[in-house]
XYZ file of C-alpha atoms in Angstrom:
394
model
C 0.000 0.000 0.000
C 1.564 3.597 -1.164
C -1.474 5.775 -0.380
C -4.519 6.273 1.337
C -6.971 8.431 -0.527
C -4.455 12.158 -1.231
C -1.982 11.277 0.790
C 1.441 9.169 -0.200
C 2.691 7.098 2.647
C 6.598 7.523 2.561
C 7.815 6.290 5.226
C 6.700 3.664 8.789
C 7.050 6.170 11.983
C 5.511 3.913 14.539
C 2.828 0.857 14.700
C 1.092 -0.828 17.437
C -1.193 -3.900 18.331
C -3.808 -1.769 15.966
C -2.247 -0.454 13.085
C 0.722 1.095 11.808
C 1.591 4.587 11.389
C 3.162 6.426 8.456
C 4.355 9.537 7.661
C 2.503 11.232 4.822
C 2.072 13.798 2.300
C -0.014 14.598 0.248
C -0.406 16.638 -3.240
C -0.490 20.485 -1.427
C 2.733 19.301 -0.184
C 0.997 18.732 3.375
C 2.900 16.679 6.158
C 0.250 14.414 8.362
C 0.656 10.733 9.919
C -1.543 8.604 8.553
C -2.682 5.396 10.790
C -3.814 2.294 8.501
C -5.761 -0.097 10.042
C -6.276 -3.432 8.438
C -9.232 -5.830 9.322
C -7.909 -8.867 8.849
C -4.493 -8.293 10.412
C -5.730 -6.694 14.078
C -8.745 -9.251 14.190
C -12.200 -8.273 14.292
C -13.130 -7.646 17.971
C -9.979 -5.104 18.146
C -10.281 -3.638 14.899
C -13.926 -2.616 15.775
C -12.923 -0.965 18.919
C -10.248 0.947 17.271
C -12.909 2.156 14.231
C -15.418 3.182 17.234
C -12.834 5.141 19.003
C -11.926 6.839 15.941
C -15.574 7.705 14.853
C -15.796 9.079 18.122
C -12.842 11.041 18.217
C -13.292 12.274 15.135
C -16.829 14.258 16.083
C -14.825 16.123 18.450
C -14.243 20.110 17.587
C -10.407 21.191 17.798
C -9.178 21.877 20.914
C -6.266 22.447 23.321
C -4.373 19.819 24.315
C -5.968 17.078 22.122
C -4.261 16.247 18.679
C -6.218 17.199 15.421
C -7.733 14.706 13.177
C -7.617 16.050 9.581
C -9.572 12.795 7.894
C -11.263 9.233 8.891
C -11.734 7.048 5.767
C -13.134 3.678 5.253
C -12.056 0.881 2.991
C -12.972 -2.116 1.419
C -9.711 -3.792 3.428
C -10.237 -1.563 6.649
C -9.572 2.214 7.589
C -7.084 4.956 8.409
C -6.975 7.844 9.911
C -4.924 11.672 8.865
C -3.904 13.280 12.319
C -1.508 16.026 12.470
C 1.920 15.671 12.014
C 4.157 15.942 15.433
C 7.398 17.351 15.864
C 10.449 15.521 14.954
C 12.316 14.734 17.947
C 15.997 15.622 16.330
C 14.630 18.843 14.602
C 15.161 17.678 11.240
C 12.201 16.501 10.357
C 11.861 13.306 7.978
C 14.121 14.734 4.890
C 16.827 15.202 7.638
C 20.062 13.719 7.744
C 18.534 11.547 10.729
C 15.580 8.881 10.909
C 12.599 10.773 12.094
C 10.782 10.254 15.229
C 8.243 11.903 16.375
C 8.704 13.517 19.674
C 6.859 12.431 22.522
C 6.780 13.525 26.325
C 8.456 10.159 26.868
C 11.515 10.896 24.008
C 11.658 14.610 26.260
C 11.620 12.724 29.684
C 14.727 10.372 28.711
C 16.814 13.214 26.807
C 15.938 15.818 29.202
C 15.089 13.862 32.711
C 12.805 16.182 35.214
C 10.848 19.220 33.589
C 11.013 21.929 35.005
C 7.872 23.229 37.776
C 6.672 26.074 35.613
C 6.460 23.506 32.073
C 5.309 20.691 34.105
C 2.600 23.162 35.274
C 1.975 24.195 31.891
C 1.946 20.543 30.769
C -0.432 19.806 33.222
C -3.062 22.553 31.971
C -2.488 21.766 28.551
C -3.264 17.890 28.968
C -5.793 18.822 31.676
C -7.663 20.817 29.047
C -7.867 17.887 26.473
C -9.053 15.672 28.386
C -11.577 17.934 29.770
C -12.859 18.356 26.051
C -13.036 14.300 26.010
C -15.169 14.586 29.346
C -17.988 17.188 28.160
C -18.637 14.463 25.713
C -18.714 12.104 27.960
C -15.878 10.163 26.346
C -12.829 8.223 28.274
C -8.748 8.171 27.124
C -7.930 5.118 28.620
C -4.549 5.138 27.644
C -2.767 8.432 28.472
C 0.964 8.071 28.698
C 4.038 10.177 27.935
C 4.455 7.932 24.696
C 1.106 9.119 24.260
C 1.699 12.701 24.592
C 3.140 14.356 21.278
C 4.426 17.553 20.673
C 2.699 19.665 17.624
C 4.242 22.826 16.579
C 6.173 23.067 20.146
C 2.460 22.621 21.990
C 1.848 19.193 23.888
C -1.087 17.196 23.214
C -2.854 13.664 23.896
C -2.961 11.231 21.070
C -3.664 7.989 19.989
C -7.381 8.063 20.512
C -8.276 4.127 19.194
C -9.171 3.343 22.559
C -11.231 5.988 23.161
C -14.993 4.685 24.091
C -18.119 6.254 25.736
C -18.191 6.709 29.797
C -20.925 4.386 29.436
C -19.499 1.658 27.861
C -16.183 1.306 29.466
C -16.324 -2.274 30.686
C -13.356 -4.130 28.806
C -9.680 -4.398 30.486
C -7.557 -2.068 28.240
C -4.842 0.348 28.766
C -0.858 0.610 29.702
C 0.249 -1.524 32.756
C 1.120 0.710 35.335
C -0.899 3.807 34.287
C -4.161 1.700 34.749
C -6.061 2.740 38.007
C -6.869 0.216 40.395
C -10.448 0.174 39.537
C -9.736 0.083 36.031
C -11.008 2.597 33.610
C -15.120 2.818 34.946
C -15.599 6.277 34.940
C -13.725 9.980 33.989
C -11.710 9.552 37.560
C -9.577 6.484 35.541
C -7.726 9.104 33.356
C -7.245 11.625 35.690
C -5.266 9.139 37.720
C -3.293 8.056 34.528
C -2.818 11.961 33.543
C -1.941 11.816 37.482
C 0.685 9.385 36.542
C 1.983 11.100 33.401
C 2.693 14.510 35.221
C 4.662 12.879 38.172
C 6.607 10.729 35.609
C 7.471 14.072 33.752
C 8.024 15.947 37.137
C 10.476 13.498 38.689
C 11.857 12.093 35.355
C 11.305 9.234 36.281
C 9.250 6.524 34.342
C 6.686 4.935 36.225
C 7.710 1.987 37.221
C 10.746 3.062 39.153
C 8.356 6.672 40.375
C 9.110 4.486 44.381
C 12.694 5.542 43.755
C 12.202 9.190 44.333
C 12.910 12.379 42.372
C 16.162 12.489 39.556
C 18.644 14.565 40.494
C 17.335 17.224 37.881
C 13.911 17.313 39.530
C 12.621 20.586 40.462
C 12.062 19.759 44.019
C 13.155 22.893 45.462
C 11.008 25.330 43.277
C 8.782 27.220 46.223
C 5.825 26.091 44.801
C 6.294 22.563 44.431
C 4.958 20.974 47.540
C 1.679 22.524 46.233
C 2.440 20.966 42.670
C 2.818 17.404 44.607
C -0.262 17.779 46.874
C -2.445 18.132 42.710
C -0.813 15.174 41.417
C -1.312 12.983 45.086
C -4.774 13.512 44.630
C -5.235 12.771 41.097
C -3.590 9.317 41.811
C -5.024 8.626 45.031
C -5.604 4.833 44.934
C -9.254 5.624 46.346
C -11.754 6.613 43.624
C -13.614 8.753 45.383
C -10.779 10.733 46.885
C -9.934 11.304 43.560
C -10.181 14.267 41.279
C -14.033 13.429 40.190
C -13.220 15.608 36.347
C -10.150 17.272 34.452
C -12.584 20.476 34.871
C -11.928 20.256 38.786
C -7.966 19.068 37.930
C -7.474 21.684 35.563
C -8.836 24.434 38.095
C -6.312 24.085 40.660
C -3.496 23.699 38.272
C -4.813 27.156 36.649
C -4.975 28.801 39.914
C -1.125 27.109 41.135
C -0.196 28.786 37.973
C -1.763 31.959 39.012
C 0.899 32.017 42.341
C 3.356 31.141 40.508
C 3.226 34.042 38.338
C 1.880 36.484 40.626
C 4.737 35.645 42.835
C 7.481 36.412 40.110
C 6.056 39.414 39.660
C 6.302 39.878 43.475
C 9.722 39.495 43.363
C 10.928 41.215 40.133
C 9.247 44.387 41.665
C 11.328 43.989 44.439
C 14.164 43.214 42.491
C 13.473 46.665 40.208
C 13.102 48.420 43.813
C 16.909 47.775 44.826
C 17.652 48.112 41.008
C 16.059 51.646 41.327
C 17.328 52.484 44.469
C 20.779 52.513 43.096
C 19.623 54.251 39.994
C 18.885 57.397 41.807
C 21.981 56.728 43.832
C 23.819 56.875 40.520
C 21.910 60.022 39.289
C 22.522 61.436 42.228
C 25.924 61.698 42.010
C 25.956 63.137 38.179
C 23.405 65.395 39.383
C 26.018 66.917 42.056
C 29.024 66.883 39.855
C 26.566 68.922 37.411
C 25.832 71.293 40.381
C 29.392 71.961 41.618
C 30.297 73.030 37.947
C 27.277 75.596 36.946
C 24.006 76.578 38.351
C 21.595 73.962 38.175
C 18.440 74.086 36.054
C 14.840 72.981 36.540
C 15.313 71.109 33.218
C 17.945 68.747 34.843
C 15.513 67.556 37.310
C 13.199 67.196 34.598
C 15.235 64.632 32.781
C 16.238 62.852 35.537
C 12.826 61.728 36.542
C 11.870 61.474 33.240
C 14.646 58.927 32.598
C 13.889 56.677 36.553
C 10.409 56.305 35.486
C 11.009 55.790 31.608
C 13.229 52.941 32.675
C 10.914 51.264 35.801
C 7.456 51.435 33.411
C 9.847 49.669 30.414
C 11.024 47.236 33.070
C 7.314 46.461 34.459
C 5.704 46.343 30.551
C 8.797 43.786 30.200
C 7.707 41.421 33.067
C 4.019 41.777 32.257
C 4.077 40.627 28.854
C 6.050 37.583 30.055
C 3.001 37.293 32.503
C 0.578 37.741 30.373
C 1.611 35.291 28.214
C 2.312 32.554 30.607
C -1.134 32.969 32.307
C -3.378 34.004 29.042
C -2.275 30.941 27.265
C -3.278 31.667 22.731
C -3.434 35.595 24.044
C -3.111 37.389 20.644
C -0.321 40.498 20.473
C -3.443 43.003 20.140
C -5.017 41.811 23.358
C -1.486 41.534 24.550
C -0.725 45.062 24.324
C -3.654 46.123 25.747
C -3.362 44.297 29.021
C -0.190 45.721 29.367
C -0.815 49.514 28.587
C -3.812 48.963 30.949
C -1.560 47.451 33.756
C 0.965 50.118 33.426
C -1.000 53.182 33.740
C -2.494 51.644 37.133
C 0.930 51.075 37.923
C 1.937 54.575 37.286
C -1.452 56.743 38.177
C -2.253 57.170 34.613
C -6.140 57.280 33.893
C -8.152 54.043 32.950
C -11.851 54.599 31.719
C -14.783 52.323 32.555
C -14.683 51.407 29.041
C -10.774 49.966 29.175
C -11.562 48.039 32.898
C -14.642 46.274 30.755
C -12.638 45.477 28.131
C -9.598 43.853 30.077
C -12.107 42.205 32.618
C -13.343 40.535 29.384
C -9.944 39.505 27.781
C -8.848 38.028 30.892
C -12.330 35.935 31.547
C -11.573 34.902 28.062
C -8.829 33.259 28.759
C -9.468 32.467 32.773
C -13.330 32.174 32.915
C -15.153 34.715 35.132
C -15.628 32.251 37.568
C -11.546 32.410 38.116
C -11.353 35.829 38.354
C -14.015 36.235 40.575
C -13.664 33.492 42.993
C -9.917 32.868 43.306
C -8.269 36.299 43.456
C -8.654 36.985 47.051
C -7.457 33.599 48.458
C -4.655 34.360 45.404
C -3.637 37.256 47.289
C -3.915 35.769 50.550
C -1.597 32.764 49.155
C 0.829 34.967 47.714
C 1.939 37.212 50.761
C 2.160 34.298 52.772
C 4.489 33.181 49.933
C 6.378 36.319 50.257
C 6.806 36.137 53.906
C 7.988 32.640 53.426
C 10.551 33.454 51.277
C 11.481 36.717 52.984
């Protein structure tokens, strides 16, 4: 077999108990992996259960975290399925000097060990928010992994979908040894404890397996905010069902609002940080400002420019650091929206004027990309959390 409908199969990337996987191309000059499927080769009860999970997966809308699939097609001698192409794992991509492989959170975990808190965090949202697209249709995983995570376009995501299968119909054994909850997959708490899994794995570089053995040496353990980061990921694998996480919406809230510290907490401390940096600023000034004195009479124009230039180079400093905030927390923020959260942060920084009309348009951007409920609801205890962070550190 060379092709499956418009797209040329050139070379075999990867293949399983249900199919084999190929990278593709077709006649735009598109990349894609294409999955072929073959009835009589995977047997019938499995290749059914792969063409159901595939149906299903392929009535879901795009979304974060979840891989895109461009095409489902059915043949006389069985089916495949276009997703999108991931990232080659060497940079090359297949006409590189190197074989290509695509690059997986487990290919990152055993060339780069631990993660680091603020991408496992990240990670964590990302995947979080997939799955939580899978939930709302009341759909189960059932076999998240990091060889199961793939990176598209630098941006993490949960593939393989064949076993994918209604909440209501999950009663066959399936899944990875060792990311497989005790229960077995029964209800949406089954993949938050293998997503559970996934995160610690990535967190402690560790695979799973040999997770008893403690953190790598690389592991992140002594961020500030990784005891928190632990306590999430204990309770999405707690052993007990019902102490579980009950949905990725509830997972995916506290890792939004650990996020929230995190960056609010930076931000803490790079103001302090532009404090001392200021302090010695005017110190500097200071003294230019005195030599300038003890050689003519001073002018009011001096003093002019000297502020001028302190508070020219503490607002370029804070727009700096709140883009980088911004971004982190707003994750798909556009540059328009961008720039407008910043001006609008800046001149409350500074005393400038903000209309009624600018603090409706930012409270929308941000519920945009946070929810209203967020921004309503977890700012105070936010707050709360983050000077007790300060004092901490301090």
């Amino acid at each position: 077999m060379s092709c499956c409908g418009d797209w040329r199969l050139d070379c075999e990337i990867g293949h399983g108990a249900y199919g084999v996987v190929y990278a593709a191309v077709n006649s735009k000059g598109e990349r894609a992996a294409v999955k072929v499927c073959l009835r009589e080769t995977i047997g019938e009860e499995r290749y059914e259960r792969e063409l159901r999970g595939a149906r299903l997966y392929s009535a879901i809308p795009p979304q974060e975290g979840l891989v895109r699939m461009l095409e489902l097609a059915e043949e006389q001698w069985g089916f495949y399925t276009v997703m999108e192409f991931a990232d080659d794992e060497f940079g090359q991509g297949v006409s590189g000097g190197r074989a290509y492989r695509p690059k997986t959170l487990a290919s990152v975990i055993d060339g780069e060990k631990a993660l680091p808190l603020d991408v496992s965090v990240k990670l964590g949202i990302a995947l979080a928010k997939g799955l939580e697209t899978l939930q709302r249709h009341h759909l189960l995983h059932r076999d998240i992994k990091p060889g199961n995570v793939i990176y598209v376009r630098g941006r993490p995501v949960l593939s393989d979908p064949g076993l994918v299968v209604e909440e209501s119909q999950a009663v066959s054994l399936v899944g990875t040894p060792g990311y497989v909850p005790p229960e077995n997959f029964t209800d949406a708490a089954g993949d938050i404890y293998s997503l559970g899994l996934t995160l610690k794995a990535a967190s402690f570089g560790r695979k799973v397996e040999d997770l008893d053995k403690g953190p790598a040496q690389e592991a992140d353990t002594g961020a500030s905010f990784f005891p928190a980061w632990w306590r999430i990921l204990n309770k999405a694998t707690d052993p007990t069902p019902s102490c579980r996480y009950r949905s990725a919406k509830a997972l995916l809230k506290d890792l939004e609002r650990l996020q929230r510290r995190i960056c609010i907490c930076a931000i803490a401390k790079s103001r302090i940080a532009r404090v001392l940096l200021l302090v010695f600023t005017i110190a500097a000034v200071a003294v230019v400002v005195l030599l300038a004195f003890s050689i003519k009479d001073p002018k009011d124009q001096i003093r002019v420019d000297v502020g001028n230039l302190i508070q020219e180079t503490v607002e370029k400093a804070s727009a700096a650091q709140m883009r980088r905030a911004f971004r982190d927390t707003f994750g798909g923020i556009s540059e328009e929206e961008l720039d407008f959260l910043v001006d609008i942060d800046k001149r409350e920084t500074f005393g400038g004027a903000v209309s009624k009309e600018e603090e409706d348009k930012a409270l929308k951007i941000r519920s945009k990309y946070l929810g209203i409920d967020k921004m309503r609801d977890d700012i105070e205890r936010s707050l709360k959390e983050v000077k007790n962070d300060l004092q901490t550190l301090q």
